[in-house]
Short mmCIF file of C-alpha atoms in Angstrom, two decimals:
data_model
loop_
_atom_site.label_atom_id
_atom_site.label_comp_id
_atom_site.label_asym_id
_atom_site.label_seq_id
_atom_site.Cartn_x
_atom_site.Cartn_y
_atom_site.Cartn_z
CA UNK A 1 -68.13 0.51 -35.82
CA UNK A 2 -69.14 -2.39 -33.61
CA UNK A 3 -71.09 -0.84 -30.38
CA UNK A 4 -73.19 -1.75 -27.81
CA UNK A 5 -76.02 0.10 -25.81
CA UNK A 6 -77.59 -0.67 -22.29
CA UNK A 7 -81.05 1.74 -22.59
CA UNK A 8 -81.62 1.57 -18.89
CA UNK A 9 -79.40 3.29 -16.26
CA UNK A 10 -81.01 1.27 -12.99
CA UNK A 11 -82.95 -1.84 -12.70
CA UNK A 12 -85.30 -2.57 -9.80
CA UNK A 13 -86.64 -5.84 -8.79
CA UNK A 14 -87.63 -7.68 -5.80
CA UNK A 15 -85.81 -10.28 -4.05
CA UNK A 16 -87.00 -14.36 -5.52
CA UNK A 17 -88.10 -12.53 -8.27
CA UNK A 18 -86.89 -12.86 -11.76
CA UNK A 19 -84.28 -10.20 -13.23
CA UNK A 20 -83.85 -9.01 -16.77
CA UNK A 21 -80.91 -6.15 -17.43
CA UNK A 22 -80.95 -5.75 -21.20
CA UNK A 23 -78.68 -5.08 -23.62
CA UNK A 24 -78.41 -4.61 -27.26
CA UNK A 25 -75.43 -4.46 -29.95
CA UNK A 26 -74.64 -3.71 -33.12
CA UNK A 27 -71.94 -5.28 -34.96
CA UNK A 28 -71.09 -6.53 -38.96
CA UNK A 29 -70.28 -10.32 -38.64
CA UNK A 30 -70.48 -12.48 -35.88
CA UNK A 31 -70.63 -10.85 -32.40
CA UNK A 32 -68.28 -12.03 -29.53
CA UNK A 33 -70.25 -11.52 -26.68
CA UNK A 34 -69.82 -10.73 -22.74
CA UNK A 35 -71.23 -9.79 -20.12
CA UNK A 36 -69.41 -8.70 -16.69
CA UNK A 37 -70.44 -7.26 -12.59
CA UNK A 38 -68.69 -4.87 -10.76
CA UNK A 39 -69.45 -4.92 -6.72
CA UNK A 40 -69.25 -1.97 -5.47
CA UNK A 41 -65.03 -1.39 -4.49
CA UNK A 42 -64.02 -4.07 -6.66
CA UNK A 43 -62.69 -5.00 -10.23
CA UNK A 44 -64.69 -6.62 -13.08
CA UNK A 45 -66.09 -9.69 -12.71
CA UNK A 46 -66.49 -12.26 -15.50
CA UNK A 47 -70.03 -13.77 -15.64
CA UNK A 48 -70.36 -15.29 -19.43
CA UNK A 49 -69.88 -14.77 -22.99
CA UNK A 50 -71.20 -15.63 -26.12
CA UNK A 51 -69.33 -16.83 -29.07
CA UNK A 52 -70.94 -19.36 -31.15
CA UNK A 53 -73.82 -22.21 -30.75
CA UNK A 54 -76.40 -22.57 -28.69
CA UNK A 55 -78.46 -19.29 -28.30
CA UNK A 56 -78.67 -19.57 -24.37
CA UNK A 57 -75.67 -18.98 -22.25
CA UNK A 58 -74.86 -20.12 -18.73
CA UNK A 59 -72.58 -18.06 -16.35
CA UNK A 60 -72.13 -17.64 -12.75
CA UNK A 61 -73.95 -16.75 -9.83
CA UNK A 62 -76.67 -18.33 -11.86
CA UNK A 63 -76.64 -15.69 -14.38
CA UNK A 64 -77.56 -16.56 -18.12
CA UNK A 65 -77.50 -14.85 -20.73
CA UNK A 66 -79.95 -15.32 -24.35
CA UNK A 67 -78.64 -14.46 -27.85
CA UNK A 68 -81.42 -13.22 -29.98
CA UNK A 69 -79.88 -12.18 -33.75
CA UNK A 70 -82.89 -10.76 -35.15
CA UNK A 71 -83.85 -8.27 -32.63
CA UNK A 72 -79.66 -8.19 -31.95
CA UNK A 73 -80.02 -8.38 -28.24
CA UNK A 74 -78.18 -10.26 -25.48
CA UNK A 75 -80.16 -9.65 -22.33
CA UNK A 76 -78.70 -10.38 -19.31
CA UNK A 77 -81.58 -12.92 -16.54
CA UNK A 78 -81.65 -14.50 -13.33
CA UNK A 79 -84.48 -16.45 -12.22
CA UNK A 80 -84.64 -16.13 -8.88
CA UNK A 81 -82.83 -12.88 -7.56
CA UNK A 82 -80.75 -12.31 -4.27
CA UNK A 83 -79.98 -8.82 -2.78
CA UNK A 84 -76.85 -9.78 -2.82
CA UNK A 85 -77.11 -9.58 -7.02
CA UNK A 86 -77.46 -5.75 -6.31
CA UNK A 87 -74.52 -4.81 -8.52
CA UNK A 88 -72.70 -2.82 -11.29
CA UNK A 89 -73.85 -4.94 -14.68
CA UNK A 90 -71.71 -4.10 -17.86
CA UNK A 91 -72.06 -5.93 -21.95
CA UNK A 92 -69.42 -5.78 -23.78
CA UNK A 93 -68.84 -6.17 -27.47
CA UNK A 94 -65.89 -7.45 -29.52
CA UNK A 95 -64.62 -4.70 -32.10
CA UNK A 96 -62.38 -6.20 -34.62
CA UNK A 97 -62.05 -2.71 -36.65
CA UNK A 98 -59.36 -0.62 -36.38
CA UNK A 99 -58.15 -1.96 -33.06
CA UNK A 100 -58.84 -5.52 -31.91
CA UNK A 101 -60.50 -4.40 -28.55
CA UNK A 102 -63.46 -4.94 -26.18
CA UNK A 103 -66.19 -2.37 -25.88
CA UNK A 104 -68.09 -1.02 -22.96
CA UNK A 105 -71.82 -0.09 -22.67
CA UNK A 106 -72.48 2.77 -19.87
CA UNK A 107 -73.20 0.19 -17.31
CA UNK A 108 -76.75 -0.68 -15.88
CA UNK A 109 -76.99 -0.39 -11.94
CA UNK A 110 -79.12 -3.63 -10.67
CA UNK A 111 -80.57 -2.49 -7.15
CA UNK A 112 -82.60 -5.95 -5.69
CA UNK A 113 -84.95 -4.93 -2.97
CA UNK A 114 -85.13 -7.05 0.44
CA UNK B 1 -57.28 -19.44 -11.35
CA UNK B 2 -58.13 -16.59 -13.45
CA UNK B 3 -56.68 -14.52 -11.01
CA UNK B 4 -54.56 -10.94 -11.79
CA UNK B 5 -53.38 -9.15 -8.79
CA UNK B 6 -52.19 -4.99 -8.32
CA UNK B 7 -50.73 -2.96 -6.44
CA UNK B 8 -50.90 -0.67 -4.67
CA UNK B 9 -54.75 -0.94 -3.85
CA UNK B 10 -54.80 3.17 -3.25
CA UNK B 11 -52.71 5.58 -4.07
CA UNK B 12 -51.91 9.43 -2.97
CA UNK B 13 -49.52 11.24 -5.09
CA UNK B 14 -48.86 15.24 -5.64
CA UNK B 15 -48.99 16.53 -9.14
CA UNK B 16 -45.17 17.17 -8.95
CA UNK B 17 -44.56 13.13 -7.82
CA UNK B 18 -43.53 10.23 -10.12
CA UNK B 19 -45.31 6.87 -8.89
CA UNK B 20 -46.22 3.85 -10.66
CA UNK B 21 -49.03 0.86 -10.87
CA UNK B 22 -48.14 -2.86 -11.00
CA UNK B 23 -50.16 -5.27 -12.32
CA UNK B 24 -48.76 -9.40 -12.46
CA UNK B 25 -50.59 -12.23 -13.55
CA UNK B 26 -49.85 -16.01 -13.69
CA UNK B 27 -52.55 -17.38 -16.18
CA UNK B 28 -49.80 -17.54 -19.05
CA UNK B 29 -52.17 -14.78 -20.85
CA UNK B 30 -49.39 -13.21 -23.43
CA UNK B 31 -52.68 -10.28 -24.02
CA UNK B 32 -52.18 -7.40 -20.63
CA UNK B 33 -54.25 -4.36 -20.55
CA UNK B 34 -55.36 -1.10 -18.41
CA UNK B 35 -57.75 0.56 -17.93
CA UNK B 36 -59.52 4.12 -16.77
CA UNK B 37 -62.64 4.07 -14.67
CA UNK B 38 -64.63 6.70 -13.21
CA UNK B 39 -67.08 6.64 -10.48
CA UNK B 40 -70.28 4.55 -12.00
CA UNK B 41 -68.60 4.31 -15.69
CA UNK B 42 -67.30 2.04 -17.41
CA UNK B 43 -63.75 1.06 -17.79
CA UNK B 44 -61.69 3.14 -20.33
CA UNK B 45 -59.39 1.26 -22.69
CA UNK B 46 -55.92 2.79 -21.77
CA UNK B 47 -53.08 0.40 -23.60
CA UNK B 48 -53.40 -3.10 -24.54
CA UNK B 49 -49.80 -4.89 -24.83
CA UNK B 50 -49.98 -8.22 -26.62
CA UNK B 51 -46.80 -10.77 -26.79
CA UNK B 52 -44.76 -7.92 -24.64
CA UNK B 53 -45.56 -5.72 -27.26
CA UNK B 54 -47.04 -2.36 -27.26
CA UNK B 55 -51.08 -2.85 -29.37
CA UNK B 56 -52.81 -0.22 -28.22
CA UNK B 57 -52.30 3.51 -27.19
CA UNK B 58 -55.92 4.70 -27.38
CA UNK B 59 -54.03 8.33 -27.77
CA UNK B 60 -53.23 8.61 -23.98
CA UNK B 61 -51.43 11.28 -22.18
CA UNK B 62 -47.37 10.45 -22.60
CA UNK B 63 -47.54 11.85 -18.47
CA UNK B 64 -48.92 7.70 -18.22
CA UNK B 65 -46.11 5.69 -19.42
CA UNK B 66 -46.84 1.63 -19.32
CA UNK B 67 -44.01 -0.93 -19.59
CA UNK B 68 -44.35 -4.93 -20.03
CA UNK B 69 -41.19 -6.19 -18.39
CA UNK B 70 -41.95 -9.55 -18.88
CA UNK B 71 -45.32 -12.02 -20.41
CA UNK B 72 -46.32 -11.98 -16.60
CA UNK B 73 -45.73 -8.21 -15.66
CA UNK B 74 -47.30 -4.84 -16.53
CA UNK B 75 -46.72 -1.17 -15.09
CA UNK B 76 -48.11 1.86 -15.47
CA UNK B 77 -45.17 4.60 -14.40
CA UNK B 78 -47.38 8.04 -13.56
CA UNK B 79 -45.61 11.36 -13.51
CA UNK B 80 -46.94 14.90 -13.18
CA UNK B 81 -50.53 13.94 -13.37
CA UNK B 82 -53.66 16.12 -12.56
CA UNK B 83 -56.32 16.05 -10.34
CA UNK B 84 -58.87 15.07 -13.28
CA UNK B 85 -56.52 11.34 -13.52
CA UNK B 86 -57.57 10.72 -10.11
CA UNK B 87 -59.57 7.65 -10.72
CA UNK B 88 -59.71 3.13 -10.59
CA UNK B 89 -57.25 1.97 -12.61
CA UNK B 90 -58.00 -1.41 -13.76
CA UNK B 91 -55.46 -3.68 -15.15
CA UNK B 92 -56.28 -7.33 -17.05
CA UNK B 93 -55.84 -10.04 -18.53
CA UNK B 94 -56.25 -12.37 -21.71
CA UNK B 95 -55.25 -15.35 -23.83
CA UNK B 96 -54.66 -13.04 -26.37
CA UNK B 97 -55.97 -9.87 -27.56
CA UNK B 98 -59.05 -9.65 -29.53
CA UNK B 99 -62.19 -11.95 -28.43
CA UNK B 100 -60.92 -14.19 -25.90
CA UNK B 101 -62.57 -13.24 -22.51
CA UNK B 102 -60.32 -10.86 -20.68
CA UNK B 103 -60.06 -11.20 -16.57
CA UNK B 104 -59.78 -7.90 -14.22
CA UNK B 105 -57.57 -7.03 -11.44
CA UNK B 106 -59.53 -5.62 -8.22
CA UNK B 107 -57.65 -2.03 -10.05
CA UNK B 108 -55.69 0.55 -8.07
CA UNK B 109 -57.23 3.67 -6.51
CA UNK B 110 -55.20 6.96 -7.31
CA UNK B 111 -56.27 10.07 -6.37
CA UNK B 112 -53.96 13.23 -7.37
CA UNK B 113 -54.11 16.39 -4.97
#
């Protein structure tokens, strides 16, 4: 079965510093990978996705993610963090098992310190 | 425009009440979803409709009853809920089921008393 893991419950980064939120996956076949962000008391917002092509994917709000097939990772990155980036981030993967659906990781809370 | 609209934003209901959550999208998407989310947890898939037919039911209790009246609308009928059903209910849609990007609404906060 397909799965996705976010090894960190929380990441703290000083404002202006680069940030990384980690995600690893386990899929059979080619992965479809997604990142979503959830601000407090809001729904999930789509940030970016990887299906095929360039391993570096650029998304909304200055975020990007690097697909690494050998390490089965899809880490989310941003060169310079903003306090407003503080939110809950979910990595997700397509599961083409019995039912074709998206599976979410447990989420990583990102705190940007002023 | 990637907008999914959910109403109501907040709902408080008793355990004997019947209520409904509503969802609407005008993006021409043919897959629509209901998710349940508890605080600080990932969303849990409940139901998927594909081309207005129920495609996935994740063994959801029958006190939750989905309905897809047309390709733009999705309802979730609630009856005899339990306090543990209190959560954020998220509606979402995508161009099709599977690897397409899923777009979420802002959610309906449900409290069962």
